[in-house]
Amino acid sequence: MTTNVIDGSLWMANAVQPERKTGNQILGKDDFLKILLAQLENQDPLNPMEDKDFIAQMASFSSLEQMMNIANLMQQWMQVSSRDALLRYSEWIGKTVHWQDGETMMSAVVQSVMQKDGQVTLGLDNGTTIAADAVVKVEQKG
């Protein structure tokens, strides 16, 4: 007599669940419009979407679009602001800057201004570099 045994890898408890993939995790305005169109196409003709619901969804879409526009403008502004910082600090070349190093107030003349990774640093006549935001006083070389 032959006995049939069920392979343990076939049990539901041992089954590997497929990984869900939904693309990128951010819904944009195109996704919103696709959802709205799908709702309109698949609505019950005997019980259509009410005007106030449609208007509310369109208002949400409009808000989303405006927020995306603001985010793009803010990103552009940050890029321009970063470039302008280098120009603003270049006015310090030839001037004496003062900064705090522990308990000691240090000073040196600015020889150069550099920008790396959004951080402005000052090259000083004593061979050191410091972050521009560490400066507590700027004065004309006397």
PDB file of C-alpha atoms in Angstrom:
ATOM      1  CA  MET A   1       0.000   0.000   0.000  1.00  0.00           C
ATOM      2  CA  THR A   2       1.323   3.382  -1.060  1.00  0.00           C
ATOM      3  CA  THR A   3       0.943   6.464   1.116  1.00  0.00           C
ATOM      4  CA  ASN A   4       0.823   9.891  -0.488  1.00  0.00           C
ATOM      5  CA  VAL A   5       2.551  12.597   1.511  1.00  0.00           C
ATOM      6  CA  ILE A   6       1.937  16.286   0.909  1.00  0.00           C
ATOM      7  CA  ASP A   7       5.155  18.226   0.386  1.00  0.00           C
ATOM      8  CA  GLY A   8       5.562  20.804   3.228  1.00  0.00           C
ATOM      9  CA  SER A   9       6.619  23.541   0.810  1.00  0.00           C
ATOM     10  CA  LEU A  10       3.127  23.503  -0.668  1.00  0.00           C
ATOM     11  CA  TRP A  11       1.385  24.477   2.566  1.00  0.00           C
ATOM     12  CA  MET A  12      -0.196  27.962   2.578  1.00  0.00           C
ATOM     13  CA  ALA A  13       1.717  28.923   5.717  1.00  0.00           C
ATOM     14  CA  ASN A  14       5.001  28.394   3.862  1.00  0.00           C
ATOM     15  CA  ALA A  15       3.949  30.206   0.716  1.00  0.00           C
ATOM     16  CA  VAL A  16       6.047  33.226  -0.209  1.00  0.00           C
ATOM     17  CA  GLN A  17       3.854  36.279  -0.569  1.00  0.00           C
ATOM     18  CA  PRO A  18       4.550  38.264  -3.725  1.00  0.00           C
ATOM     19  CA  GLU A  19       6.005  41.703  -3.157  1.00  0.00           C
ATOM     20  CA  ARG A  20       3.566  44.460  -4.034  1.00  0.00           C
ATOM     21  CA  LYS A  21       4.929  46.994  -6.447  1.00  0.00           C
ATOM     22  CA  THR A  22       3.023  50.195  -7.005  1.00  0.00           C
ATOM     23  CA  GLY A  23       5.621  52.252  -8.808  1.00  0.00           C
ATOM     24  CA  ASN A  24       6.860  55.327  -7.069  1.00  0.00           C
ATOM     25  CA  GLN A  25       5.137  56.086  -3.795  1.00  0.00           C
ATOM     26  CA  ILE A  26       4.083  59.611  -4.791  1.00  0.00           C
ATOM     27  CA  LEU A  27       0.819  60.413  -6.494  1.00  0.00           C
ATOM     28  CA  GLY A  28       1.062  63.323  -8.879  1.00  0.00           C
ATOM     29  CA  LYS A  29      -1.467  65.322 -10.818  1.00  0.00           C
ATOM     30  CA  ASP A  30      -1.471  62.836 -13.711  1.00  0.00           C
ATOM     31  CA  ASP A  31      -2.367  60.029 -11.298  1.00  0.00           C
ATOM     32  CA  PHE A  32      -5.097  62.174  -9.788  1.00  0.00           C
ATOM     33  CA  LEU A  33      -6.588  62.848 -13.217  1.00  0.00           C
ATOM     34  CA  LYS A  34      -6.472  59.144 -14.105  1.00  0.00           C
ATOM     35  CA  ILE A  35      -8.361  58.284 -10.923  1.00  0.00           C
ATOM     36  CA  LEU A  36     -10.941  60.999 -11.610  1.00  0.00           C
ATOM     37  CA  LEU A  37     -11.441  59.808 -15.188  1.00  0.00           C
ATOM     38  CA  ALA A  38     -11.809  56.202 -14.030  1.00  0.00           C
ATOM     39  CA  GLN A  39     -14.459  57.316 -11.533  1.00  0.00           C
ATOM     40  CA  LEU A  40     -16.362  59.208 -14.225  1.00  0.00           C
ATOM     41  CA  GLU A  41     -16.162  56.337 -16.723  1.00  0.00           C
ATOM     42  CA  ASN A  42     -17.249  53.715 -14.225  1.00  0.00           C
ATOM     43  CA  GLN A  43     -19.941  55.560 -12.343  1.00  0.00           C
ATOM     44  CA  ASP A  44     -23.442  54.169 -12.141  1.00  0.00           C
ATOM     45  CA  PRO A  45     -25.547  55.942 -14.823  1.00  0.00           C
ATOM     46  CA  LEU A  46     -28.607  55.676 -12.581  1.00  0.00           C
ATOM     47  CA  ASN A  47     -26.758  57.199  -9.637  1.00  0.00           C
ATOM     48  CA  PRO A  48     -24.092  59.550 -11.072  1.00  0.00           C
ATOM     49  CA  MET A  49     -21.568  61.486  -9.016  1.00  0.00           C
ATOM     50  CA  GLU A  50     -23.139  64.544  -7.465  1.00  0.00           C
ATOM     51  CA  ASP A  51     -21.989  67.965  -8.622  1.00  0.00           C
ATOM     52  CA  LYS A  52     -20.661  68.898  -5.195  1.00  0.00           C
ATOM     53  CA  ASP A  53     -18.487  65.753  -5.091  1.00  0.00           C
ATOM     54  CA  PHE A  54     -17.107  66.481  -8.551  1.00  0.00           C
ATOM     55  CA  ILE A  55     -16.415  70.118  -7.633  1.00  0.00           C
ATOM     56  CA  ALA A  56     -14.689  69.032  -4.414  1.00  0.00           C
ATOM     57  CA  GLN A  57     -12.424  66.668  -6.351  1.00  0.00           C
ATOM     58  CA  MET A  58     -11.612  69.351  -8.914  1.00  0.00           C
ATOM     59  CA  ALA A  59     -10.794  71.773  -6.088  1.00  0.00           C
ATOM     60  CA  SER A  60      -8.464  69.158  -4.591  1.00  0.00           C
ATOM     61  CA  PHE A  61      -6.806  68.725  -7.971  1.00  0.00           C
ATOM     62  CA  SER A  62      -6.380  72.474  -8.317  1.00  0.00           C
ATOM     63  CA  SER A  63      -4.836  72.664  -4.847  1.00  0.00           C
ATOM     64  CA  LEU A  64      -2.468  69.823  -5.675  1.00  0.00           C
ATOM     65  CA  GLU A  65      -1.376  71.524  -8.880  1.00  0.00           C
ATOM     66  CA  GLN A  66      -0.750  74.833  -7.103  1.00  0.00           C
ATOM     67  CA  MET A  67       1.263  73.120  -4.361  1.00  0.00           C
ATOM     68  CA  MET A  68       3.414  71.420  -6.995  1.00  0.00           C
ATOM     69  CA  ASN A  69       3.969  74.778  -8.714  1.00  0.00           C
ATOM     70  CA  ILE A  70       4.967  76.357  -5.404  1.00  0.00           C
ATOM     71  CA  ALA A  71       7.367  73.486  -4.684  1.00  0.00           C
ATOM     72  CA  ASN A  72       9.006  73.976  -8.101  1.00  0.00           C
ATOM     73  CA  LEU A  73       9.325  77.727  -7.528  1.00  0.00           C
ATOM     74  CA  MET A  74      10.835  77.157  -4.089  1.00  0.00           C
ATOM     75  CA  GLN A  75      13.389  74.758  -5.565  1.00  0.00           C
ATOM     76  CA  GLN A  76      14.343  77.309  -8.222  1.00  0.00           C
ATOM     77  CA  TRP A  77      14.582  80.029  -5.581  1.00  0.00           C
ATOM     78  CA  MET A  78      16.874  77.863  -3.440  1.00  0.00           C
ATOM     79  CA  GLN A  79      19.198  77.279  -6.404  1.00  0.00           C
ATOM     80  CA  VAL A  80      19.383  81.001  -7.192  1.00  0.00           C
ATOM     81  CA  SER A  81      19.819  81.854  -3.514  1.00  0.00           C
ATOM     82  CA  SER A  82      22.707  79.418  -3.254  1.00  0.00           C
ATOM     83  CA  ARG A  83      24.491  81.077  -6.185  1.00  0.00           C
ATOM     84  CA  ASP A  84      23.802  84.538  -4.772  1.00  0.00           C
ATOM     85  CA  ALA A  85      25.398  83.577  -1.456  1.00  0.00           C
ATOM     86  CA  LEU A  86      28.770  83.187  -3.147  1.00  0.00           C
ATOM     87  CA  LEU A  87      28.445  86.657  -4.655  1.00  0.00           C
ATOM     88  CA  ARG A  88      27.390  88.205  -1.338  1.00  0.00           C
ATOM     89  CA  TYR A  89      30.310  86.697   0.547  1.00  0.00           C
ATOM     90  CA  SER A  90      32.781  87.705  -2.181  1.00  0.00           C
ATOM     91  CA  GLU A  91      32.393  91.269  -0.857  1.00  0.00           C
ATOM     92  CA  TRP A  92      34.336  90.088   2.219  1.00  0.00           C
ATOM     93  CA  ILE A  93      37.533  89.507   0.222  1.00  0.00           C
ATOM     94  CA  GLY A  94      40.212  91.818   1.619  1.00  0.00           C
ATOM     95  CA  LYS A  95      38.242  92.443   4.826  1.00  0.00           C
ATOM     96  CA  THR A  96      39.036  91.202   8.311  1.00  0.00           C
ATOM     97  CA  VAL A  97      36.623  88.660   9.748  1.00  0.00           C
ATOM     98  CA  HIS A  98      36.298  87.690  13.402  1.00  0.00           C
ATOM     99  CA  TRP A  99      35.022  84.340  14.698  1.00  0.00           C
ATOM    100  CA  GLN A 100      34.910  82.481  17.982  1.00  0.00           C
ATOM    101  CA  ASP A 101      37.226  79.451  18.390  1.00  0.00           C
ATOM    102  CA  GLY A 102      36.333  78.005  21.765  1.00  0.00           C
ATOM    103  CA  GLU A 103      36.968  80.811  24.241  1.00  0.00           C
ATOM    104  CA  THR A 104      39.303  82.751  21.916  1.00  0.00           C
ATOM    105  CA  MET A 105      38.236  85.418  19.443  1.00  0.00           C
ATOM    106  CA  MET A 106      40.155  84.868  16.222  1.00  0.00           C
ATOM    107  CA  SER A 107      40.593  87.178  13.231  1.00  0.00           C
ATOM    108  CA  ALA A 108      42.114  87.027   9.768  1.00  0.00           C
ATOM    109  CA  VAL A 109      41.790  88.632   6.345  1.00  0.00           C
ATOM    110  CA  VAL A 110      39.621  86.898   3.759  1.00  0.00           C
ATOM    111  CA  GLN A 111      41.601  85.864   0.663  1.00  0.00           C
ATOM    112  CA  SER A 112      38.976  83.738  -1.136  1.00  0.00           C
ATOM    113  CA  VAL A 113      35.383  82.544  -0.995  1.00  0.00           C
ATOM    114  CA  MET A 114      34.414  78.985  -1.947  1.00  0.00           C
ATOM    115  CA  GLN A 115      31.156  77.094  -2.142  1.00  0.00           C
ATOM    116  CA  LYS A 116      30.883  73.333  -1.764  1.00  0.00           C
ATOM    117  CA  ASP A 117      27.725  71.311  -1.125  1.00  0.00           C
ATOM    118  CA  GLY A 118      25.758  74.490  -0.445  1.00  0.00           C
ATOM    119  CA  GLN A 119      28.193  75.589   2.269  1.00  0.00           C
ATOM    120  CA  VAL A 120      30.176  78.818   1.808  1.00  0.00           C
ATOM    121  CA  THR A 121      33.693  78.750   3.235  1.00  0.00           C
ATOM    122  CA  LEU A 122      36.249  81.502   3.508  1.00  0.00           C
ATOM    123  CA  GLY A 123      39.950  81.070   2.700  1.00  0.00           C
ATOM    124  CA  LEU A 124      41.956  83.240   5.079  1.00  0.00           C
ATOM    125  CA  ASP A 125      45.405  84.825   4.882  1.00  0.00           C
ATOM    126  CA  ASN A 126      46.650  82.615   7.739  1.00  0.00           C
ATOM    127  CA  GLY A 127      46.044  79.496   5.612  1.00  0.00           C
ATOM    128  CA  THR A 128      42.896  78.300   7.350  1.00  0.00           C
ATOM    129  CA  THR A 129      39.360  78.028   6.080  1.00  0.00           C
ATOM    130  CA  ILE A 130      36.239  78.654   8.120  1.00  0.00           C
ATOM    131  CA  ALA A 131      32.517  78.410   7.466  1.00  0.00           C
ATOM    132  CA  ALA A 132      31.078  81.801   6.567  1.00  0.00           C
ATOM    133  CA  ASP A 133      28.289  81.396   9.104  1.00  0.00           C
ATOM    134  CA  ALA A 134      30.895  81.189  11.921  1.00  0.00           C
ATOM    135  CA  VAL A 135      31.818  84.851  11.382  1.00  0.00           C
ATOM    136  CA  VAL A 136      30.592  87.203  14.094  1.00  0.00           C
ATOM    137  CA  LYS A 137      32.117  90.444  12.795  1.00  0.00           C
ATOM    138  CA  VAL A 138      33.412  91.828   9.488  1.00  0.00           C
ATOM    139  CA  GLU A 139      35.491  94.982   9.266  1.00  0.00           C
ATOM    140  CA  GLN A 140      37.480  96.883   6.657  1.00  0.00           C
ATOM    141  CA  LYS A 141      41.178  95.982   6.786  1.00  0.00           C
ATOM    142  CA  GLY A 142      42.776  98.796   8.626  1.00  0.00           C
TER     143      GLY A 142
END
